[in-house]
Amino acid sequence: MHNISFILIGTILVSLILVSFASVIVASTTVESTSSNWYVSINPSQVTLIVGPTNSSYIVHELKEANTSVYSEIYELTCTKVADALAELAKQGINVYVVLSGNVYGGIPSDEYQCVNLLNSSGVHVKFLYGFTFVHSKVYVIDNSTVILGSINPTYYGMHIDKSVDIAIHNSSIAKVYAGIILRDFKNEGVNSINYPGIVVSPINSYYHISDLLSQQGTLYVAMEELYPSSNLFSKIASHKTVIGVVSDYSEDSEASSQFGLKQLHDMVAKVIVVGNYVYVGSINLDSTSLTENRELGIIIKDPLLASELKHLILQWGGEPHHISLFYKYRDYIIISIVIILILIGITLRRYRKNK
């Protein structure tokens, strides 16, 4: 009996050590990254928030103000106001480049071909880009000084119905980076690396930059059309004590909704993450295809004012605080510890029966 008691005590001690070790590991994942290349600091005066469908028309207004060039990369183009604005610019002698996805879910609509015909006949340089599952970007670079990017599709639903977010960044250094990416995609030259902080490009660095953002401490705010387990980012989300957010009403979003208390909304297409003063806005969803197979463009910036505005927007959309349980937070490590405990108990019982 003494041997059995000794083994059981040893089992308990080993289990406690494993749980403590697991806690240290999990705690270490929430420490802020020492690298700063995953975000860029921007003066709040250089950023304009565009919330669809409230003020989506701002995009058309900015396009019409172009003087020298517009470079755009778009998933789907059926909004006649956007197409007309781009065509009119080209007729005025302004350089206009449009990169479109060669693959569209459900097929390229006939309305898009009509827009493309208008663009081509007006002198716009148009290119369908293949080689990715989808070219899912929604980006415009105006005069190499302003970039508009986010999740607002230039379609009827995108401009008038969908809940979505773009930002206009009035910064020539950042605008030129996106212009370079779009032109290289237009020429099929490929983009292998990004040498500017905060610029998020799928499939190059999106997983790592977004992972760094999710590793920051503080309440996590998220508005995401697709938040799926295939992103392999659920553990990062669970590292936050409190999550506030909304997702689409797709069935694939139900797991994120149930685990993190995210409200499911119809017509939710935004892709926004906020932790503290750090903000991600772009076209990248949190799923495997978006992170590893698509061409997607976004940005992570440090901007207290924008962060505050987006937190308020997510609350306005119905996001409510959800506190992550300790069990879910340490679930994998607890399961491993329980399995080890059961194995050790089994070994102990076997030895006891033999000795008996």
Short mmCIF file of C-alpha atoms in Angstrom, two decimals:
data_model
loop_
_atom_site.label_atom_id
_atom_site.label_comp_id
_atom_site.label_asym_id
_atom_site.label_seq_id
_atom_site.Cartn_x
_atom_site.Cartn_y
_atom_site.Cartn_z
CA MET A 1 0.00 0.00 0.00
CA HIS A 2 2.86 2.38 0.74
CA ASN A 3 4.13 1.96 -2.83
CA ILE A 4 0.68 2.75 -4.23
CA SER A 5 0.34 5.86 -2.08
CA PHE A 6 3.80 7.01 -3.16
CA ILE A 7 2.95 6.56 -6.82
CA LEU A 8 -0.39 8.36 -6.49
CA ILE A 9 1.25 11.28 -4.70
CA GLY A 10 3.89 11.37 -7.42
CA THR A 11 1.16 11.37 -10.08
CA ILE A 12 -0.57 14.33 -8.47
CA LEU A 13 2.68 16.26 -8.17
CA VAL A 14 3.57 15.61 -11.83
CA SER A 15 0.11 16.77 -12.88
CA LEU A 16 0.39 19.98 -10.87
CA ILE A 17 3.79 20.65 -12.43
CA LEU A 18 2.33 20.08 -15.92
CA VAL A 19 -0.58 22.44 -15.29
CA SER A 20 1.76 25.10 -13.90
CA PHE A 21 4.08 24.69 -16.88
CA ALA A 22 1.09 25.00 -19.22
CA SER A 23 0.05 28.22 -17.51
CA VAL A 24 3.52 29.67 -18.05
CA ILE A 25 3.41 28.71 -21.73
CA VAL A 26 0.00 30.29 -22.29
CA ALA A 27 0.96 33.40 -20.37
CA SER A 28 4.04 33.81 -22.52
CA THR A 29 1.91 33.89 -25.69
CA THR A 30 0.16 37.07 -24.53
CA VAL A 31 3.33 39.08 -24.03
CA GLU A 32 3.62 41.95 -26.49
CA SER A 33 5.83 41.32 -29.49
CA THR A 34 9.24 42.97 -29.34
CA SER A 35 9.20 43.39 -33.12
CA SER A 36 7.50 46.50 -34.53
CA ASN A 37 7.43 45.64 -38.24
CA TRP A 38 3.86 44.31 -37.95
CA TYR A 39 2.38 47.79 -37.45
CA VAL A 40 2.94 51.38 -38.55
CA SER A 41 2.21 54.53 -36.54
CA ILE A 42 0.12 57.10 -38.40
CA ASN A 43 -0.89 60.62 -37.49
CA PRO A 44 -4.68 60.50 -36.86
CA SER A 45 -5.11 63.56 -39.09
CA GLN A 46 -4.01 61.41 -42.05
CA VAL A 47 -6.77 58.82 -41.60
CA THR A 48 -10.44 59.01 -42.62
CA LEU A 49 -12.88 56.30 -41.54
CA ILE A 50 -15.36 55.06 -44.15
CA VAL A 51 -18.25 52.91 -42.86
CA GLY A 52 -20.44 51.09 -45.31
CA PRO A 53 -23.13 51.75 -46.21
CA THR A 54 -23.22 55.04 -44.25
CA ASN A 55 -20.62 57.00 -46.21
CA SER A 56 -19.40 54.60 -48.93
CA SER A 57 -19.88 57.41 -51.46
CA TYR A 58 -16.68 58.96 -50.06
CA ILE A 59 -14.77 56.47 -52.24
CA VAL A 60 -16.31 57.84 -55.44
CA HIS A 61 -15.75 61.40 -54.25
CA GLU A 62 -12.02 60.73 -53.70
CA LEU A 63 -11.64 58.99 -57.06
CA LYS A 64 -13.09 62.01 -58.86
CA GLU A 65 -10.44 64.22 -57.22
CA ALA A 66 -7.55 62.34 -58.90
CA ASN A 67 -5.14 64.48 -60.96
CA THR A 68 -2.46 62.10 -62.23
CA SER A 69 -3.16 58.42 -61.52
CA VAL A 70 -5.38 55.77 -59.95
CA TYR A 71 -4.16 52.23 -59.29
CA SER A 72 -6.83 49.80 -58.10
CA GLU A 73 -7.09 46.13 -57.22
CA ILE A 74 -10.66 44.90 -56.87
CA TYR A 75 -12.37 41.56 -56.26
CA GLU A 76 -15.58 42.40 -58.08
CA LEU A 77 -16.62 45.57 -59.91
CA THR A 78 -20.28 46.10 -60.77
CA CYS A 79 -20.95 49.53 -59.23
CA THR A 80 -21.58 51.84 -62.19
CA LYS A 81 -20.69 54.95 -60.17
CA VAL A 82 -17.18 53.61 -59.53
CA ALA A 83 -16.77 52.36 -63.10
CA ASP A 84 -18.03 55.68 -64.53
CA ALA A 85 -15.64 57.66 -62.32
CA LEU A 86 -12.64 55.57 -63.41
CA ALA A 87 -13.66 55.76 -67.08
CA GLU A 88 -14.07 59.54 -66.93
CA LEU A 89 -10.61 59.94 -65.36
CA ALA A 90 -9.03 57.92 -68.16
CA LYS A 91 -10.80 60.06 -70.76
CA GLN A 92 -9.19 63.10 -69.13
CA GLY A 93 -5.74 61.59 -69.71
CA ILE A 94 -5.22 60.31 -66.15
CA ASN A 95 -3.42 56.96 -65.85
CA VAL A 96 -5.92 54.41 -64.53
CA TYR A 97 -5.00 50.79 -63.81
CA VAL A 98 -7.54 48.20 -62.63
CA VAL A 99 -6.62 44.68 -61.52
CA LEU A 100 -9.62 42.36 -61.20
CA SER A 101 -9.95 38.84 -59.85
CA GLY A 102 -9.93 36.22 -62.58
CA ASN A 103 -11.98 34.03 -60.23
CA VAL A 104 -15.15 35.17 -58.49
CA TYR A 105 -17.33 33.00 -56.25
CA GLY A 106 -20.27 31.94 -58.43
CA GLY A 107 -18.56 33.26 -61.56
CA ILE A 108 -17.87 36.75 -62.89
CA PRO A 109 -21.26 38.50 -63.25
CA SER A 110 -22.40 39.93 -66.56
CA ASP A 111 -22.59 43.40 -64.97
CA GLU A 112 -18.85 43.28 -64.40
CA TYR A 113 -18.15 42.50 -68.05
CA GLN A 114 -20.23 45.56 -68.97
CA CYS A 115 -18.12 47.69 -66.62
CA VAL A 116 -14.92 46.22 -68.07
CA ASN A 117 -16.06 47.04 -71.60
CA LEU A 118 -16.69 50.64 -70.52
CA LEU A 119 -13.27 50.87 -68.88
CA ASN A 120 -11.46 49.41 -71.87
CA SER A 121 -13.23 51.71 -74.32
CA SER A 122 -12.30 54.71 -72.15
CA GLY A 123 -8.58 53.93 -72.06
CA VAL A 124 -8.37 52.29 -68.63
CA HIS A 125 -5.69 49.58 -68.32
CA VAL A 126 -7.64 46.50 -67.16
CA LYS A 127 -6.18 43.13 -66.19
CA PHE A 128 -7.79 39.95 -64.83
CA LEU A 129 -5.37 38.35 -62.41
CA TYR A 130 -5.20 34.58 -62.00
CA GLY A 131 -2.83 32.46 -59.93
CA PHE A 132 -4.69 32.95 -56.64
CA THR A 133 -7.85 31.29 -55.42
CA PHE A 134 -9.34 34.81 -55.39
CA VAL A 135 -7.94 38.32 -55.79
CA HIS A 136 -10.00 39.58 -52.88
CA SER A 137 -8.48 43.09 -52.43
CA LYS A 138 -10.51 46.33 -52.41
CA VAL A 139 -7.83 49.02 -52.81
CA TYR A 140 -7.47 52.35 -54.65
CA VAL A 141 -4.29 54.45 -54.77
CA ILE A 142 -4.95 58.04 -55.85
CA ASP A 143 -2.12 60.27 -57.14
CA ASN A 144 0.40 58.16 -55.17
CA SER A 145 -0.65 60.17 -52.12
CA THR A 146 -3.85 58.58 -50.82
CA VAL A 147 -4.77 54.91 -50.45
CA ILE A 148 -8.28 53.67 -49.73
CA LEU A 149 -8.51 50.07 -48.55
CA GLY A 150 -10.73 47.76 -46.57
CA SER A 151 -13.76 45.57 -47.16
CA ILE A 152 -16.19 47.73 -49.17
CA ASN A 153 -16.82 46.01 -52.51
CA PRO A 154 -17.65 48.31 -55.47
CA THR A 155 -20.93 46.47 -56.05
CA TYR A 156 -24.53 47.45 -55.32
CA TYR A 157 -24.58 45.44 -52.08
CA GLY A 158 -21.10 46.59 -51.13
CA MET A 159 -21.88 50.28 -51.52
CA HIS A 160 -25.50 50.35 -50.29
CA ILE A 161 -26.26 47.42 -47.96
CA ASP A 162 -23.25 45.61 -46.47
CA LYS A 163 -21.83 46.51 -43.06
CA SER A 164 -18.19 47.13 -43.91
CA VAL A 165 -15.19 49.33 -43.20
CA ASP A 166 -12.61 51.15 -45.33
CA ILE A 167 -10.03 53.72 -44.34
CA ALA A 168 -8.49 56.45 -46.48
CA ILE A 169 -4.85 57.07 -45.58
CA HIS A 170 -3.45 60.37 -46.81
CA ASN A 171 0.22 59.40 -46.69
CA SER A 172 2.37 59.26 -49.84
CA SER A 173 4.93 56.78 -48.46
CA ILE A 174 2.25 54.22 -47.63
CA ALA A 175 0.26 54.93 -50.82
CA LYS A 176 3.31 54.25 -52.99
CA VAL A 177 3.82 50.82 -51.38
CA TYR A 178 0.31 49.76 -52.38
CA ALA A 179 0.73 51.27 -55.85
CA GLY A 180 3.86 49.16 -56.31
CA ILE A 181 2.05 45.98 -55.25
CA ILE A 182 -0.85 46.66 -57.62
CA LEU A 183 1.44 47.43 -60.57
CA ARG A 184 3.50 44.29 -59.97
CA ASP A 185 0.30 42.26 -59.86
CA PHE A 186 -0.85 43.96 -63.06
CA LYS A 187 2.40 42.97 -64.77
CA ASN A 188 2.38 39.45 -63.25
CA GLU A 189 5.80 40.15 -61.76
CA GLY A 190 4.93 38.68 -58.36
CA VAL A 191 5.36 40.12 -54.88
CA ASN A 192 7.74 38.14 -52.69
CA SER A 193 8.31 40.43 -49.72
CA ILE A 194 7.06 43.66 -48.17
CA ASN A 195 9.66 46.05 -46.81
CA TYR A 196 7.36 48.51 -45.08
CA PRO A 197 5.94 48.09 -41.56
CA GLY A 198 2.26 47.41 -41.09
CA ILE A 199 1.48 46.53 -44.71
CA VAL A 200 -0.40 43.21 -44.63
CA VAL A 201 -0.40 41.11 -47.80
CA SER A 202 -1.81 37.62 -48.30
CA PRO A 203 -0.37 35.15 -48.74
CA ILE A 204 3.01 36.72 -47.82
CA ASN A 205 2.80 37.97 -44.25
CA SER A 206 -0.87 38.17 -43.24
CA TYR A 207 -0.88 35.23 -40.82
CA TYR A 208 2.20 36.43 -38.98
CA HIS A 209 1.24 40.10 -38.75
CA ILE A 210 -2.32 39.38 -37.64
CA SER A 211 -0.99 36.82 -35.17
CA ASP A 212 1.29 39.50 -33.70
CA LEU A 213 -1.68 41.85 -33.39
CA LEU A 214 -3.78 39.19 -31.65
CA SER A 215 -0.88 38.57 -29.25
CA GLN A 216 -1.17 42.03 -27.74
CA GLN A 217 -2.70 42.39 -24.30
CA GLY A 218 -6.07 43.99 -23.69
CA THR A 219 -9.72 43.61 -24.64
CA LEU A 220 -10.10 42.28 -28.18
CA TYR A 221 -12.63 43.93 -30.48
CA VAL A 222 -13.38 42.17 -33.76
CA ALA A 223 -15.77 42.58 -36.69
CA MET A 224 -15.15 39.80 -39.18
CA GLU A 225 -17.13 38.34 -42.05
CA GLU A 226 -15.38 34.97 -41.78
CA LEU A 227 -13.79 33.83 -38.52
CA TYR A 228 -13.16 30.11 -38.94
CA PRO A 229 -11.14 27.47 -37.03
CA SER A 230 -9.12 26.92 -40.24
CA SER A 231 -7.35 30.23 -39.52
CA ASN A 232 -5.47 28.50 -36.67
CA LEU A 233 -5.89 31.72 -34.69
CA PHE A 234 -8.52 30.64 -32.16
CA SER A 235 -5.90 30.12 -29.45
CA LYS A 236 -4.67 33.69 -29.99
CA ILE A 237 -8.22 35.00 -29.63
CA ALA A 238 -8.73 32.89 -26.50
CA SER A 239 -5.63 34.45 -24.91
CA HIS A 240 -7.68 37.61 -24.27
CA LYS A 241 -9.70 37.84 -21.07
CA THR A 242 -12.50 39.72 -22.84
CA VAL A 243 -13.67 39.60 -26.48
CA ILE A 244 -16.24 41.96 -27.99
CA GLY A 245 -17.34 41.42 -31.55
CA VAL A 246 -19.57 40.53 -34.44
CA VAL A 247 -19.33 38.05 -37.29
CA SER A 248 -21.46 37.16 -40.28
CA ASP A 249 -24.41 34.78 -40.00
CA TYR A 250 -22.65 32.07 -42.05
CA SER A 251 -22.89 28.61 -40.49
CA GLU A 252 -19.09 28.41 -40.49
CA ASP A 253 -19.00 31.40 -38.11
CA SER A 254 -21.16 29.63 -35.52
CA GLU A 255 -18.20 28.06 -33.71
CA ALA A 256 -16.48 31.42 -33.23
CA SER A 257 -19.80 32.88 -32.17
CA SER A 258 -20.41 30.25 -29.51
CA GLN A 259 -16.84 30.14 -28.19
CA PHE A 260 -16.17 33.87 -28.07
CA GLY A 261 -19.68 35.31 -27.67
CA LEU A 262 -19.64 37.06 -31.04
CA LYS A 263 -22.97 38.31 -32.33
CA GLN A 264 -23.89 36.98 -35.79
CA LEU A 265 -25.21 39.62 -38.20
CA HIS A 266 -26.62 39.48 -41.70
CA ASP A 267 -24.66 41.47 -44.34
CA MET A 268 -21.58 41.70 -42.10
CA VAL A 269 -18.54 41.87 -44.41
CA ALA A 270 -16.15 44.02 -42.36
CA LYS A 271 -12.64 42.77 -41.54
CA VAL A 272 -11.55 44.74 -38.46
CA ILE A 273 -9.48 43.86 -35.37
CA VAL A 274 -8.71 46.29 -32.54
CA VAL A 275 -6.52 45.69 -29.48
CA GLY A 276 -5.60 48.74 -27.42
CA ASN A 277 -4.46 51.41 -29.89
CA TYR A 278 -3.64 48.89 -32.63
CA VAL A 279 -6.04 48.47 -35.55
CA TYR A 280 -6.23 46.07 -38.48
CA VAL A 281 -8.40 47.03 -41.48
CA GLY A 282 -8.34 45.25 -44.82
CA SER A 283 -9.87 42.58 -47.02
CA ILE A 284 -8.38 39.61 -45.15
CA ASN A 285 -10.79 37.29 -43.36
CA LEU A 286 -9.64 34.96 -40.60
CA ASP A 287 -9.80 31.70 -42.53
CA SER A 288 -7.25 29.52 -44.26
CA THR A 289 -8.13 30.52 -47.84
CA SER A 290 -7.93 34.24 -47.13
CA LEU A 291 -4.65 33.96 -45.22
CA THR A 292 -2.79 31.49 -47.45
CA GLU A 293 -4.36 31.27 -50.92
CA ASN A 294 -5.80 34.67 -51.88
CA ARG A 295 -4.29 37.99 -52.86
CA GLU A 296 -5.48 40.23 -50.03
CA LEU A 297 -4.37 43.65 -48.85
CA GLY A 298 -4.71 45.29 -45.45
CA ILE A 299 -2.85 47.38 -42.89
CA ILE A 300 -2.15 47.35 -39.15
CA ILE A 301 -1.70 50.81 -37.70
CA LYS A 302 -1.25 52.37 -34.29
CA ASP A 303 -3.85 55.12 -34.12
CA PRO A 304 -5.66 55.84 -30.81
CA LEU A 305 -8.43 57.89 -32.45
CA LEU A 306 -9.22 55.29 -35.13
CA ALA A 307 -9.09 52.53 -32.51
CA SER A 308 -11.62 54.40 -30.38
CA GLU A 309 -13.93 54.99 -33.36
CA LEU A 310 -13.87 51.34 -34.40
CA LYS A 311 -14.44 50.07 -30.87
CA HIS A 312 -17.53 52.30 -30.70
CA LEU A 313 -18.69 51.03 -34.11
CA ILE A 314 -18.37 47.37 -33.06
CA LEU A 315 -20.38 48.10 -29.91
CA GLN A 316 -22.93 49.95 -32.05
CA TRP A 317 -23.24 46.87 -34.28
CA GLY A 318 -24.16 44.85 -31.20
CA GLY A 319 -20.89 43.46 -29.89
CA GLU A 320 -21.05 42.66 -26.18
CA PRO A 321 -18.27 41.77 -23.70
CA HIS A 322 -17.62 38.04 -23.45
CA HIS A 323 -15.20 36.78 -20.82
CA ILE A 324 -13.10 33.82 -21.91
CA SER A 325 -13.33 31.01 -19.32
CA LEU A 326 -10.12 29.71 -17.76
CA PHE A 327 -11.06 26.21 -18.91
CA TYR A 328 -11.23 27.24 -22.56
CA LYS A 329 -8.08 29.33 -22.22
CA TYR A 330 -6.08 26.36 -20.91
CA ARG A 331 -8.23 23.66 -22.48
CA ASP A 332 -5.54 21.91 -24.55
CA TYR A 333 -3.11 21.80 -21.65
CA ILE A 334 -5.78 20.59 -19.21
CA ILE A 335 -6.75 17.79 -21.60
CA ILE A 336 -3.09 16.75 -21.97
CA SER A 337 -2.68 16.78 -18.17
CA ILE A 338 -5.84 14.68 -17.69
CA VAL A 339 -4.64 12.13 -20.26
CA ILE A 340 -1.27 11.86 -18.52
CA ILE A 341 -2.99 11.49 -15.12
CA LEU A 342 -5.20 8.69 -16.47
CA ILE A 343 -2.18 6.91 -17.97
CA LEU A 344 -0.26 7.12 -14.69
CA ILE A 345 -3.28 5.90 -12.70
CA GLY A 346 -3.63 3.00 -15.12
CA ILE A 347 0.04 2.07 -14.66
CA THR A 348 -0.38 2.33 -10.87
CA LEU A 349 -3.43 0.05 -10.84
CA ARG A 350 -1.67 -2.52 -12.98
CA ARG A 351 1.27 -2.64 -10.63
CA TYR A 352 -1.08 -2.88 -7.66
CA ARG A 353 -2.90 -5.86 -9.18
CA LYS A 354 0.40 -7.61 -9.95
CA ASN A 355 1.72 -7.06 -6.44
CA LYS A 356 -1.57 -8.20 -4.96
#
